[in-house]
XYZ file of C-alpha atoms in Angstrom:
141
model
C 46.234 -46.680 5.531
C 49.973 -47.085 4.868
C 50.700 -43.380 5.259
C 49.509 -43.467 8.879
C 51.897 -46.306 9.725
C 54.869 -44.721 7.972
C 54.307 -41.485 9.911
C 53.918 -43.282 13.245
C 56.928 -45.543 12.757
C 58.991 -42.534 11.632
C 58.282 -40.791 14.933
C 59.333 -43.920 16.844
C 62.616 -44.006 14.916
C 63.081 -40.277 15.639
C 62.704 -40.955 19.354
C 65.121 -43.899 19.143
C 67.671 -41.816 17.217
C 67.395 -38.918 19.639
C 67.660 -41.271 22.599
C 70.810 -42.821 21.161
C 72.257 -39.349 20.558
C 71.583 -38.313 24.152
C 73.054 -41.588 25.441
C 76.235 -41.089 23.380
C 76.608 -37.505 24.578
C 76.095 -38.466 28.225
C 78.603 -41.318 27.965
C 81.058 -39.235 25.903
C 81.295 -42.251 23.593
C 80.427 -41.542 19.983
C 81.309 -44.884 18.417
C 77.666 -45.421 17.513
C 77.325 -42.148 15.574
C 76.784 -44.046 12.285
C 73.864 -45.923 13.880
C 72.446 -42.618 15.131
C 72.752 -41.154 11.611
C 71.112 -44.131 9.885
C 68.221 -44.328 12.341
C 67.550 -40.599 12.002
C 67.953 -40.348 8.229
C 66.418 -43.614 7.059
C 64.016 -44.119 9.947
C 62.869 -40.625 10.815
C 63.376 -38.580 7.647
C 62.960 -41.294 5.008
C 59.908 -42.932 6.524
C 58.262 -39.610 7.328
C 58.725 -38.470 3.726
C 57.312 -41.779 2.484
C 54.321 -41.265 4.776
C 53.758 -37.796 3.350
C 54.020 -39.150 -0.196
C 51.414 -41.824 0.477
C 49.180 -39.299 2.250
C 49.245 -37.034 -0.811
C 49.018 -39.882 -3.353
C 46.355 -42.178 -1.897
C 46.063 -44.122 -5.153
C 49.598 -45.430 -4.448
C 48.571 -47.096 -1.167
C 48.255 -50.655 -2.443
C 49.953 -53.976 -1.836
C 53.330 -52.639 -3.009
C 53.118 -49.838 -0.436
C 52.478 -52.384 2.324
C 55.504 -54.376 1.151
C 57.495 -51.141 1.169
C 56.470 -50.450 4.764
C 57.313 -53.945 5.992
C 60.607 -54.178 4.130
C 61.707 -50.721 5.278
C 60.954 -51.451 8.936
C 62.574 -54.899 8.934
C 65.563 -53.617 6.944
C 66.375 -50.770 9.325
C 65.652 -52.907 12.376
C 68.340 -55.337 11.164
C 70.684 -52.683 9.743
C 70.981 -50.544 12.900
C 72.268 -53.274 15.249
C 74.453 -54.561 12.410
C 76.151 -51.177 12.072
C 76.526 -51.057 15.855
C 78.137 -54.495 15.798
C 80.580 -53.427 13.079
C 81.644 -50.324 15.009
C 81.983 -52.248 18.259
C 84.068 -54.951 16.574
C 81.560 -57.753 17.062
C 81.656 -60.708 14.638
C 77.927 -60.676 13.846
C 77.952 -57.005 12.830
C 78.992 -57.411 9.186
C 76.442 -60.099 8.232
C 73.613 -58.242 9.966
C 74.593 -54.917 8.390
C 74.774 -56.609 4.987
C 71.331 -58.191 5.260
C 69.825 -54.975 6.629
C 71.455 -52.942 3.856
C 70.034 -55.192 1.146
C 66.539 -55.067 2.647
C 66.747 -51.292 3.013
C 67.912 -50.977 -0.587
C 65.067 -53.237 -1.740
C 62.592 -51.034 0.134
C 63.988 -47.925 -1.563
C 63.897 -49.507 -5.033
C 60.283 -50.497 -4.403
C 59.480 -46.961 -3.211
C 61.153 -45.451 -6.282
C 58.938 -47.631 -8.481
C 55.844 -46.596 -6.519
C 56.776 -42.904 -6.785
C 57.332 -43.112 -10.546
C 53.997 -44.862 -11.044
C 52.175 -42.671 -8.531
C 53.321 -39.402 -10.019
C 52.354 -40.568 -13.508
C 48.706 -40.799 -12.381
C 46.289 -38.166 -13.637
C 46.046 -35.094 -11.425
C 42.406 -35.988 -10.734
C 43.600 -38.865 -8.508
C 45.938 -36.691 -6.467
C 45.106 -34.763 -3.319
C 43.629 -31.280 -3.540
C 45.775 -29.307 -1.090
C 43.236 -26.476 -0.934
C 40.638 -28.829 0.552
C 42.266 -31.541 2.713
C 40.760 -34.974 2.286
C 39.460 -34.250 -1.205
C 40.891 -35.256 -4.532
C 41.234 -32.926 -7.466
C 38.380 -34.868 -9.134
C 36.056 -34.032 -6.235
C 36.958 -30.351 -6.582
C 35.761 -30.245 -10.204
C 32.552 -32.183 -9.525
């Protein structure tokens, strides 16, 4: 179930982002604020929202969703140290940030496609919020 993994990974990114924020505050060195922002927004917020989408649109949890998950995780895992490298003036920062950015963008384009297709599905395939775990089709049966 892709939604489960998006939600779990999102919480890990939230912990990483919070940890980085605490580290920066304790060290009184905020040069890595852009990394903190990207990890929290893309990792925590973005992946958690994707997890909620997949949880409420189970018909969308196919091969494309698995590619979305993998690409999003790899993209941010490369992007975050790349941004850190850029802000610390390290020569490998720019190439890493560029590769991570492209992977993260690819993940978002894939997700946009999945959302458009998933929300075009008949309501009978979507989750019935009044009875968790049931689809609207099960409600009418």
